[in-house]
Short mmCIF file of C-alpha atoms in Angstrom, two decimals:
data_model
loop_
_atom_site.label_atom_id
_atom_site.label_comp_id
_atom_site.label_asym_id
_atom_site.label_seq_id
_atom_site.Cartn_x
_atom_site.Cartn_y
_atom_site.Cartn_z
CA UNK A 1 -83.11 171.37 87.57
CA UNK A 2 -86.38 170.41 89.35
CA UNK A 3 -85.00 166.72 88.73
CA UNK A 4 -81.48 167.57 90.65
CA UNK A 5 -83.76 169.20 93.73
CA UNK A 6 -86.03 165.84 93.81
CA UNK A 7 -82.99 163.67 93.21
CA UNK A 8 -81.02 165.86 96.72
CA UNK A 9 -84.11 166.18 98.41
CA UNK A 10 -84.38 162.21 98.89
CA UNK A 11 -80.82 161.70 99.70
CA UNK A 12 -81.34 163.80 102.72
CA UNK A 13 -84.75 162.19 103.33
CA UNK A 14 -82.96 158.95 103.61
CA UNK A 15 -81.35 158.08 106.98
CA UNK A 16 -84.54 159.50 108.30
CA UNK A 17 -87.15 157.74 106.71
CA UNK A 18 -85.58 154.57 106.32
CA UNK A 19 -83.85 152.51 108.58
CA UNK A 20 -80.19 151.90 107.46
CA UNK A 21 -79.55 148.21 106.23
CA UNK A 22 -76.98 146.05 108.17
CA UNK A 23 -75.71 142.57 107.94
CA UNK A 24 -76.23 140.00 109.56
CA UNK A 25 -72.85 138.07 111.49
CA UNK A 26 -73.60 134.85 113.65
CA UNK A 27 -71.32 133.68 116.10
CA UNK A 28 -71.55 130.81 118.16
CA UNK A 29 -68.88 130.00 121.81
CA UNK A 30 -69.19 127.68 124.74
CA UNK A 31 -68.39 128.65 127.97
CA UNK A 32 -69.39 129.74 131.69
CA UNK A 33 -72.25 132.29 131.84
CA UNK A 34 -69.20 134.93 132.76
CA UNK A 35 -67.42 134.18 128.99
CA UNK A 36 -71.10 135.01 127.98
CA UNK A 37 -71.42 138.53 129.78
CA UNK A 38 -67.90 139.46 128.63
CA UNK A 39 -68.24 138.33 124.82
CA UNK A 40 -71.44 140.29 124.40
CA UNK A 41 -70.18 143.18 125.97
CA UNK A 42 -67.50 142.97 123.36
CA UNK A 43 -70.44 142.35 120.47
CA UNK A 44 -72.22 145.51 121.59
CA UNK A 45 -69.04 147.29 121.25
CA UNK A 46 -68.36 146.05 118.09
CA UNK A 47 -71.57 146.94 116.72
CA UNK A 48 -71.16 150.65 118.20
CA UNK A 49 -68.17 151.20 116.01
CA UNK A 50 -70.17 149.19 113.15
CA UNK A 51 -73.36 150.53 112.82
CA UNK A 52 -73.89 148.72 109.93
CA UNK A 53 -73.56 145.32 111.13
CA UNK A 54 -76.20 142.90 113.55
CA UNK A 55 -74.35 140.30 115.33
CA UNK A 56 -76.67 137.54 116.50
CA UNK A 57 -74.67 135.73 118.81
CA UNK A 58 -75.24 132.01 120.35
CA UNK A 59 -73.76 130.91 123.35
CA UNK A 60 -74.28 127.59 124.99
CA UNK A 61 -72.51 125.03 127.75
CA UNK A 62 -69.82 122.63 125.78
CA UNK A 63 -72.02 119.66 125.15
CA UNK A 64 -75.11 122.00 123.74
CA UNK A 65 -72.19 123.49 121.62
CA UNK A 66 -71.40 120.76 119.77
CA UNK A 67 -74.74 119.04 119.84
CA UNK A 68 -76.28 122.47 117.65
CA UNK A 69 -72.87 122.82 115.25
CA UNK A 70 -73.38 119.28 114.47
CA UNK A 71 -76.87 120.33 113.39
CA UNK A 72 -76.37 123.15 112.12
CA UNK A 73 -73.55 122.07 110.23
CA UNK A 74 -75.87 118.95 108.92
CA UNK A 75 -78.50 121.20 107.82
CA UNK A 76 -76.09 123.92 105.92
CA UNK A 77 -76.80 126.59 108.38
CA UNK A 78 -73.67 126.70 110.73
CA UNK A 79 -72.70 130.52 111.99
CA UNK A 80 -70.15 132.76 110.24
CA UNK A 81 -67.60 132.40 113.35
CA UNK A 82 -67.52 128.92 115.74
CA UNK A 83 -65.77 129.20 118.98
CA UNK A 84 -63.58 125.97 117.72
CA UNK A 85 -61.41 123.36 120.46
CA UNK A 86 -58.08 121.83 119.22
CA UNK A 87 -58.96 118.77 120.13
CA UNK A 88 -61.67 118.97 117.32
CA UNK A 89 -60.25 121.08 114.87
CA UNK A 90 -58.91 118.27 112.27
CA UNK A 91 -62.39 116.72 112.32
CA UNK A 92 -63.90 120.23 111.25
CA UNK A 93 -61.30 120.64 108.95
CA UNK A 94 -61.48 116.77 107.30
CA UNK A 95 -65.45 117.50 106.68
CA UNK A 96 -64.73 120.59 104.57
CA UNK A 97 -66.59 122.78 107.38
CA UNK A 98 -63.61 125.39 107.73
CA UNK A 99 -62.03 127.91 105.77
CA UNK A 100 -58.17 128.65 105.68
CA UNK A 101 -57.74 132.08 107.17
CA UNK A 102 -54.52 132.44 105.15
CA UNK A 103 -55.44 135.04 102.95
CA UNK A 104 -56.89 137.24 105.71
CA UNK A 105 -53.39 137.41 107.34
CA UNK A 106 -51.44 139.95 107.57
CA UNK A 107 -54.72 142.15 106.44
CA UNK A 108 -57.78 141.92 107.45
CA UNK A 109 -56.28 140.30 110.30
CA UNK A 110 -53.41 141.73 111.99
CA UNK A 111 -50.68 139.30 113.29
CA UNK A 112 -47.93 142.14 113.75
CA UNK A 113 -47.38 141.68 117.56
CA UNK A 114 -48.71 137.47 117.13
CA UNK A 115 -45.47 135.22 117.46
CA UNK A 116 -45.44 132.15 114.87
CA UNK A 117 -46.24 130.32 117.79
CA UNK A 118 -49.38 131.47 118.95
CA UNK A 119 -51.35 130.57 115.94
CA UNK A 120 -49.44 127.03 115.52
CA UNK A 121 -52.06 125.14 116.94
CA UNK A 122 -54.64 126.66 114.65
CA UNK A 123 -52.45 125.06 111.62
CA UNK A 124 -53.76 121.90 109.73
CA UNK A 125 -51.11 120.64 107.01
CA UNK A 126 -49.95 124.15 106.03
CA UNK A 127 -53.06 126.11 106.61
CA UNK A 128 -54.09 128.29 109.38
CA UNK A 129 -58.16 127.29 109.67
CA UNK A 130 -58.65 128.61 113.69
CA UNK A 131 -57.38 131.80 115.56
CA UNK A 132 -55.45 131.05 119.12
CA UNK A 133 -58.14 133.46 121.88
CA UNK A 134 -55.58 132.61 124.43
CA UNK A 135 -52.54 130.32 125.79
CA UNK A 136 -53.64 127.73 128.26
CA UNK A 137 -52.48 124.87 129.88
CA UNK A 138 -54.22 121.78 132.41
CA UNK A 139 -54.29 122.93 136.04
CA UNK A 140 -54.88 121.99 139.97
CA UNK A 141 -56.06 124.63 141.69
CA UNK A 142 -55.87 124.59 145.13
CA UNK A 143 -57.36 126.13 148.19
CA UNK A 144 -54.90 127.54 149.81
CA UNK A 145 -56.24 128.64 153.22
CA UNK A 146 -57.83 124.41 152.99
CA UNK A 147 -54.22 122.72 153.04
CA UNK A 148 -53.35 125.50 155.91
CA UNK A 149 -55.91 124.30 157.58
CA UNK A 150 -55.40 120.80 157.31
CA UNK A 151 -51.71 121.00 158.35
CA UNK A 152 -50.30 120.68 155.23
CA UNK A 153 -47.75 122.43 153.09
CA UNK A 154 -48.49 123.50 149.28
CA UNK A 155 -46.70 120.22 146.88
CA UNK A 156 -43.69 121.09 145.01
CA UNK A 157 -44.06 122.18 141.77
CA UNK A 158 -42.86 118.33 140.06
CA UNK A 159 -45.18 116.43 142.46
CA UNK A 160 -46.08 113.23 141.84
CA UNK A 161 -50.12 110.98 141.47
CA UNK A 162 -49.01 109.09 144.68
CA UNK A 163 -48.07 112.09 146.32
CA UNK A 164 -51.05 113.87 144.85
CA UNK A 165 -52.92 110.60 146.11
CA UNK A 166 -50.98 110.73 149.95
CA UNK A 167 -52.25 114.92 149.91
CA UNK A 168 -56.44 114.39 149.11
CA UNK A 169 -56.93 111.05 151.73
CA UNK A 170 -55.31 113.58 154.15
CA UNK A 171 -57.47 116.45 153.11
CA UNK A 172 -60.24 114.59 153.39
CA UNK A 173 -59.71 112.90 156.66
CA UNK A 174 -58.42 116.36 158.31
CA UNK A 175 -61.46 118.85 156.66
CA UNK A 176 -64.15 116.06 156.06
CA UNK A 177 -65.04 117.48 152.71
CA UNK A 178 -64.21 116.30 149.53
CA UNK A 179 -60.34 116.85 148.31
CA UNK A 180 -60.93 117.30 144.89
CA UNK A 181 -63.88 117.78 142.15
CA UNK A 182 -65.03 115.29 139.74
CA UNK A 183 -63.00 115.97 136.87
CA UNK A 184 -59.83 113.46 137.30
CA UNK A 185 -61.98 110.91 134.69
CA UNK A 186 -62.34 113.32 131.79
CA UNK A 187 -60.63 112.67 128.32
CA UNK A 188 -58.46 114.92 128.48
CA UNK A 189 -56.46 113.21 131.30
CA UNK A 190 -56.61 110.52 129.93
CA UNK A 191 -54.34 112.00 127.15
CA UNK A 192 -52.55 113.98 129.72
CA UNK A 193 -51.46 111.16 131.47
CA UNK A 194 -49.57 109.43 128.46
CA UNK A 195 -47.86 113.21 128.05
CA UNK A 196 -45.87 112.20 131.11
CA UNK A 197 -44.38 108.93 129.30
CA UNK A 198 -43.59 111.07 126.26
CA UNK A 199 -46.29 109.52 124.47
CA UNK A 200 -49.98 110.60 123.98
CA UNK A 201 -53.44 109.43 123.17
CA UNK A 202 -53.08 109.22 119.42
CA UNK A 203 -50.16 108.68 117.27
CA UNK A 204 -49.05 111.27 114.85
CA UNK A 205 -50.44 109.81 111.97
CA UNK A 206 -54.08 109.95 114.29
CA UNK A 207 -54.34 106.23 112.79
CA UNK A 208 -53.83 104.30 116.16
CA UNK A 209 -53.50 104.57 119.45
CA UNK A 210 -50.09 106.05 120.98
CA UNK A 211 -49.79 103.86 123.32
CA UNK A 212 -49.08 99.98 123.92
CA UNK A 213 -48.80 99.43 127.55
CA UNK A 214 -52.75 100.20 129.44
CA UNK A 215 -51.19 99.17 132.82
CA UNK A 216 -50.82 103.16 133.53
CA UNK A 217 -54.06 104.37 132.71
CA UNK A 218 -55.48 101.34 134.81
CA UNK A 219 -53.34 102.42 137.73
CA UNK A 220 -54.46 105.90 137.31
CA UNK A 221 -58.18 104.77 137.23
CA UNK A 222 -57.75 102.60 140.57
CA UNK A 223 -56.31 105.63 142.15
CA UNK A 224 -59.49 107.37 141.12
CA UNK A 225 -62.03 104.62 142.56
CA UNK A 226 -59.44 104.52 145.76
CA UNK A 227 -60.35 107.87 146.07
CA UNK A 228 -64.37 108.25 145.58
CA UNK A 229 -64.30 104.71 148.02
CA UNK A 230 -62.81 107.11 150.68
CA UNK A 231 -65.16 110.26 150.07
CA UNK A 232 -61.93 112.17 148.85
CA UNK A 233 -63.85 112.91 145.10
CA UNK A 234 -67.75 113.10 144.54
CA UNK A 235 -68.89 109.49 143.05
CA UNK A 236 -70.18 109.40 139.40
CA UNK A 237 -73.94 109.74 140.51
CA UNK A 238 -73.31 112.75 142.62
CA UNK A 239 -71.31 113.92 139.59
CA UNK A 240 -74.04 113.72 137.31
CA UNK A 241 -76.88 115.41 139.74
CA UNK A 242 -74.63 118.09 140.73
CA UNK A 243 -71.90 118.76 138.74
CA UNK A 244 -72.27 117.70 135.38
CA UNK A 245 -72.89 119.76 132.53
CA UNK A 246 -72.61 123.03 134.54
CA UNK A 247 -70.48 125.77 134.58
CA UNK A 248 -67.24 126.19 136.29
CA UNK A 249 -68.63 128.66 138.79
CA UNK A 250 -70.34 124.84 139.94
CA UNK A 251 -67.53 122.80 140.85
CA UNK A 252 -66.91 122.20 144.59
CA UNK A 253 -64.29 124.11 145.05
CA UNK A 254 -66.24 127.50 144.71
CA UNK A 255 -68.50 127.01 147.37
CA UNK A 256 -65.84 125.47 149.67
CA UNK A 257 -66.66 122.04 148.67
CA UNK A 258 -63.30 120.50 147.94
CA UNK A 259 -59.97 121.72 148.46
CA UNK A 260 -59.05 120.87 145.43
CA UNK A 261 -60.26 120.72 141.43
CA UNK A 262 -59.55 120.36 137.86
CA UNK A 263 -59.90 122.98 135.51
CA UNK A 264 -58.03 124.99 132.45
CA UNK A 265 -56.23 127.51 133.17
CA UNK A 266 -58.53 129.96 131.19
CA UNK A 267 -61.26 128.86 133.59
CA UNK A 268 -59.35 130.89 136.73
CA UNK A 269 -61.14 134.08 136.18
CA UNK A 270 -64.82 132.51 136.44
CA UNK A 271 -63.81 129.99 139.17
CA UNK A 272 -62.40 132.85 141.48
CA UNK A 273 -65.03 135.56 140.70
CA UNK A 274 -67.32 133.20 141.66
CA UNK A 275 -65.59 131.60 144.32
CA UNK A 276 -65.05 135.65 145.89
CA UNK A 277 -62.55 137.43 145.57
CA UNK A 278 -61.53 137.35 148.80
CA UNK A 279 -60.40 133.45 148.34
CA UNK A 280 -56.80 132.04 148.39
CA UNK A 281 -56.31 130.16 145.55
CA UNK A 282 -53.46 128.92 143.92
CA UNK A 283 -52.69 127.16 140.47
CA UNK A 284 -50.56 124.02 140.20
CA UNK A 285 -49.29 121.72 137.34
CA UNK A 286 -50.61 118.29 137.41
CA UNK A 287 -49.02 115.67 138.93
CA UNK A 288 -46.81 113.74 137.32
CA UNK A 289 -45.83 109.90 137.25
CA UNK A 290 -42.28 109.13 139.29
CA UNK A 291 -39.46 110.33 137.29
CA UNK A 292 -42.05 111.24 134.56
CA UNK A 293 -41.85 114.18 132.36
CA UNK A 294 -44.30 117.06 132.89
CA UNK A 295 -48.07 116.12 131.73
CA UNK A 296 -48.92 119.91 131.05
CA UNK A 297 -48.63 121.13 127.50
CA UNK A 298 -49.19 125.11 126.77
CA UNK A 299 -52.33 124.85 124.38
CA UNK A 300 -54.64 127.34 122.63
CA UNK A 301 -57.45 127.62 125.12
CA UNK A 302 -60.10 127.44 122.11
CA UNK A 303 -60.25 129.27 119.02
CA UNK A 304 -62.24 131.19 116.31
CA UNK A 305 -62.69 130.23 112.93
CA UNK A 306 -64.89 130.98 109.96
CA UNK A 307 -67.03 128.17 108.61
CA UNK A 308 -67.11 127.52 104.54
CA UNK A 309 -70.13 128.72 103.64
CA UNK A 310 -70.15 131.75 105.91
CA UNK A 311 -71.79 134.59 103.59
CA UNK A 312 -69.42 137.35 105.01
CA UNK A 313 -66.15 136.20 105.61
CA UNK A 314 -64.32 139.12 105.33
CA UNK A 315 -66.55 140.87 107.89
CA UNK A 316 -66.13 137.56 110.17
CA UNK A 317 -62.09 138.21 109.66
CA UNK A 318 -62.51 141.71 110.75
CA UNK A 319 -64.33 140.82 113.98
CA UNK A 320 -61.49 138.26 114.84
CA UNK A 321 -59.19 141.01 114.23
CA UNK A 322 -60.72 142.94 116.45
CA UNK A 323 -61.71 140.36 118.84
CA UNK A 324 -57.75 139.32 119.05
CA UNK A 325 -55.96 142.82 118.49
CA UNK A 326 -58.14 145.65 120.58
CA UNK A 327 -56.99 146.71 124.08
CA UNK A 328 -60.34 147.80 124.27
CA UNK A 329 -62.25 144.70 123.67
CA UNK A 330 -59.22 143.16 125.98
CA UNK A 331 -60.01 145.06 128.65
CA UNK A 332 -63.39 143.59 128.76
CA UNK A 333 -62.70 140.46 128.46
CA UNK A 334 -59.83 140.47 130.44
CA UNK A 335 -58.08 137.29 129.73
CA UNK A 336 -60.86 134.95 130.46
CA UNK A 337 -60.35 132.54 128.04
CA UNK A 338 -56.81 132.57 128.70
CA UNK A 339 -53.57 134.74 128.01
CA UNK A 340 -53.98 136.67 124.66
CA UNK A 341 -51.75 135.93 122.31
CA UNK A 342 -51.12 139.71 121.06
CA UNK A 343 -47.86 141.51 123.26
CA UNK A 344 -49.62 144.48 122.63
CA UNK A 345 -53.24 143.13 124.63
CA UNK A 346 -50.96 141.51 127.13
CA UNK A 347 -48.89 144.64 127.63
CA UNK A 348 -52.04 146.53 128.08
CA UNK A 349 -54.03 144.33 130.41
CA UNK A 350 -50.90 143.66 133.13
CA UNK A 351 -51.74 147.02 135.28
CA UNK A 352 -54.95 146.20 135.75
CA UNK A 353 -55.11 142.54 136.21
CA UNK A 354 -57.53 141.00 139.13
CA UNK A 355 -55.39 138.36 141.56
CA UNK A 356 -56.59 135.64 139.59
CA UNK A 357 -55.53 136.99 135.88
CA UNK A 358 -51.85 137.36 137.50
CA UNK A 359 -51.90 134.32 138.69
CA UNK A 360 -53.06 132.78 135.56
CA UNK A 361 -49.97 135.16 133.59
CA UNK A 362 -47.70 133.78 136.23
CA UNK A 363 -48.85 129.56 136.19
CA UNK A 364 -48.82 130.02 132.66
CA UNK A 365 -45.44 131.46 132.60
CA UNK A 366 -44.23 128.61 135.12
CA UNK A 367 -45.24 126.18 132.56
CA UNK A 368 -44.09 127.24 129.52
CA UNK A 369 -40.76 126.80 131.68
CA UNK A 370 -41.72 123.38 132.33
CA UNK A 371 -43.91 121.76 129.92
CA UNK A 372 -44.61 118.80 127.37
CA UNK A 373 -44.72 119.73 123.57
CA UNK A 374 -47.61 120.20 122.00
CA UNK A 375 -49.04 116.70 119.86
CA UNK A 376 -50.76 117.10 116.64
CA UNK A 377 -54.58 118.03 116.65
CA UNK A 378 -56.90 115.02 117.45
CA UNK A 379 -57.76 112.51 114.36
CA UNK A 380 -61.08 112.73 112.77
CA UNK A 381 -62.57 109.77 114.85
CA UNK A 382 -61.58 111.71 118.14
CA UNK A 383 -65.20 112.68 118.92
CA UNK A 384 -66.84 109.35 118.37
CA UNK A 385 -63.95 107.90 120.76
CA UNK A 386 -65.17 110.07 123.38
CA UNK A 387 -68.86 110.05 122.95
CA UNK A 388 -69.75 106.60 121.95
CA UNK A 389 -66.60 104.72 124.06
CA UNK A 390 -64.68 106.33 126.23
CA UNK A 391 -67.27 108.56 127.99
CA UNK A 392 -70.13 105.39 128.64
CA UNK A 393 -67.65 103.01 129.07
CA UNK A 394 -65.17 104.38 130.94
CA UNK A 395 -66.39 107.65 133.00
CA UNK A 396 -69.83 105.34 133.39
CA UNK A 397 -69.43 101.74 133.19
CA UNK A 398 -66.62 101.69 134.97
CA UNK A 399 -67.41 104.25 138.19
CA UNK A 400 -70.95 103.11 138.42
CA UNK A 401 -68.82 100.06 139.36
CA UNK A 402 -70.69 98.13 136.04
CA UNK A 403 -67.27 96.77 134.73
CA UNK A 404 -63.59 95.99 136.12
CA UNK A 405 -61.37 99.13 135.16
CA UNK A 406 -58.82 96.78 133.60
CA UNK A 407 -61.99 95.59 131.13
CA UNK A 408 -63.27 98.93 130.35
CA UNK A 409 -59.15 99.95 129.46
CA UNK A 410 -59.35 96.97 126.64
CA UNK A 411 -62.94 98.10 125.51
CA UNK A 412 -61.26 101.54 124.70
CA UNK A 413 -58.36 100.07 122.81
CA UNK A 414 -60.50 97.68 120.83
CA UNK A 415 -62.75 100.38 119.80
CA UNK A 416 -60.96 103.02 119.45
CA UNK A 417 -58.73 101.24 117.58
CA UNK A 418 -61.79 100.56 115.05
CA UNK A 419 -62.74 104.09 114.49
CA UNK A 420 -59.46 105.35 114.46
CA UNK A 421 -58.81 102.75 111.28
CA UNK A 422 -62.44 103.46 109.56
CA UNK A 423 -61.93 107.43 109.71
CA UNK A 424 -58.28 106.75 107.62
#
């Protein structure tokens, strides 16, 4: 008997003299320092409904993102959950850093009210190794009140580069500021552009380029160095003091700038809350080439997925779940890294949208109306393509006026071409 009392005695001595263990869950995103406020507000909840569990979270910008999961990854010590790009995902996936979410489907993770379609991108072969946070697509967005002011009517919705091209030398000439942010010469034009001929960076099999002819993406690079020549688009070194490496709530356009800029769709929210509320903004699809089809494609915005080694991947599973399926969570994070992919979330969040989250539903809707269809995730050379070629040689070579941008074209298909056939 006097063994029982002990024995109930310290059970209810417990929870107040020691402190109740929890585990540990590391997650890691990129994003604006608004994606940061939002996601831990969602972590905090998360841990208020599990007591039990710590999540130690680590945000960065996109380069310092990749720069520590290549580390980390390299030293065994990558998070449970990595905010994960499509454009990346095979790579990940090649290196054995992933693990398929297949078996979490359907239970841990709930994809009642997820169409088939929605978590396609996150598919490699026939596993699912990445949950979609949100549809997105390649935007425009313009200042509304700036072409009003310039004497100039909104494009049509199918507009074309010269036309694009005609609109920013007339913004600039009639506002004197710049027409449009720095972010025509980014990669993911580049691929973009090729959309419109019905072809694309890569091929299929990610073992060559997808191209043949460079004469387009030369054009498209002239236009670009047409434009900085004229003081329509910030120059490469202004790009890189001001611009570069910062968050959205940086680019021109949000401080009146430029009447024009480049951005993901996802991006909206931050843009405009920074921008003010009060602003007139508008989203466009990108221009196109003459009688080209569309260069937008609806993509997932960025995903989540659970690394190989993670030590709790059923508790990482549940925190997608709830990170994808709670109206809750959704109302804090309120679409900002793009349109969930659960009716239910979407259903919930449309009375209480901000301007710019309907007009991100709406563009979005526009384009799945009129879009490209979605290529095959980058090969596994992708991101030494980018950081070792195209970035210095094109974005820098060739717009610190180094080399001719019909050179700098040929230096990216001889290269690329070489990593592309090493990484088979």
């Amino acid at each position: 008997m006097n063994r029982l009392r002990l024995l109930l005695i310290t059970l209810l001595l417990l929870p107040i003299g020691f402190a109740q263990e929890q585990t540990e869950l590391r997650i890691a995103w990129w994003g604006s320092q608004n994606r940061h406020d939002r996601t831990i507000q969602v972590i905090e909840l998360f841990e208020e409904l599990n007591p039990d569990v710590d999540v130690i979270f680590e945000p960065s910008g996109w380069n310092d993102h990749w720069t520590k999961m290549t580390t980390q990854a390299a030293g065994n010590n990558l998070p449970d959950i990595m905010q994960q790009d499509y454009a990346r995902l095979q790579e990940w996936v090649s290196r054995d850093l992933l693990l398929p979410l297949d078996d979490y489907m359907g239970s841990t993770i709930d994809n009642t009210y997820i169409g088939d379609a929605s978590l396609a991108g996150g598919m490699v072969g026939d596993q699912l190794y990445a949950i979609n946070l949100g549809t997105n697509s390649q935007t425009i967005i313009l200042d509304a009140d700036a072409f009003e002011a310039a004497g100039l009517e909104l494009p049509s919705p199918d507009w074309t580069w010269a036309e694009f091209e005609e609109i920013a030398m007339t913004l600039q000439e009639e506002l004197g500021i710049w027409a449009i942010g720095p972010g025509l010469y980014n990669d993911q034009m580049w691929k973009s552009l090729y959309m419109g001929y019905g072809q694309w960076s890569y091929d299929d099999s990610g073992a060559a380029l997808g191209y043949e002819d460079d004469a387009p993406f030369v054009a498209y690079l002239e236009m670009i160095q047409r434009l900085i020549d004229a003081g329509a688009m910030p120059s490469r070194a202004e790009d890189v003091a001001e611009f570069q490496d910062q968050g959205v709530e940086a680019i021109p356009l949000v401080a009146g700038r430029s009447a024009m800029d480049s951005i993901w769709s996802n991006q909206i929210v931050a843009v405009w809350t920074a921008a003010g509320e009060d602003r007139n903004l508008r989203m466009w699809h990108l221009p196109r080439t003459e009688g080209g089809q569309s260069q937008n494609y609806v993509k997932p915005s960025m995903f989540f997925s659970i690394t190989k080694n993670s030590p709790n991947p059923e508790l990482a599973a549940e925190f997608i779940d709830f990170f994808t399926n709670s109206v809750e969570a959704n109302e804090i994070l309120f679409a900002e890294r793009g349109v969930p992919i659960s009716s239910v979330v979407r259903d919930g969040l449309v009375p209480d949208l901000s301007a710019a989250q309907l007009e991100m539903f709406d563009y979005l809707a526009r384009v799945e109306a009129d879009s490209s269809p979605i290529r095959p995730p980058d090969p596994a050379g992708h991101a030494d393509i980018i950081s070792n070629v195209y970035e210095p040689i094109i974005v820098d070579q060739v717009f610190y006026g180094q080399i001719p941008v019909a050179r700098a074209v040929d230096m990216l298909r001889r290269e690329a071409t070489r990593i592309l056939a090493q990484n088979q």
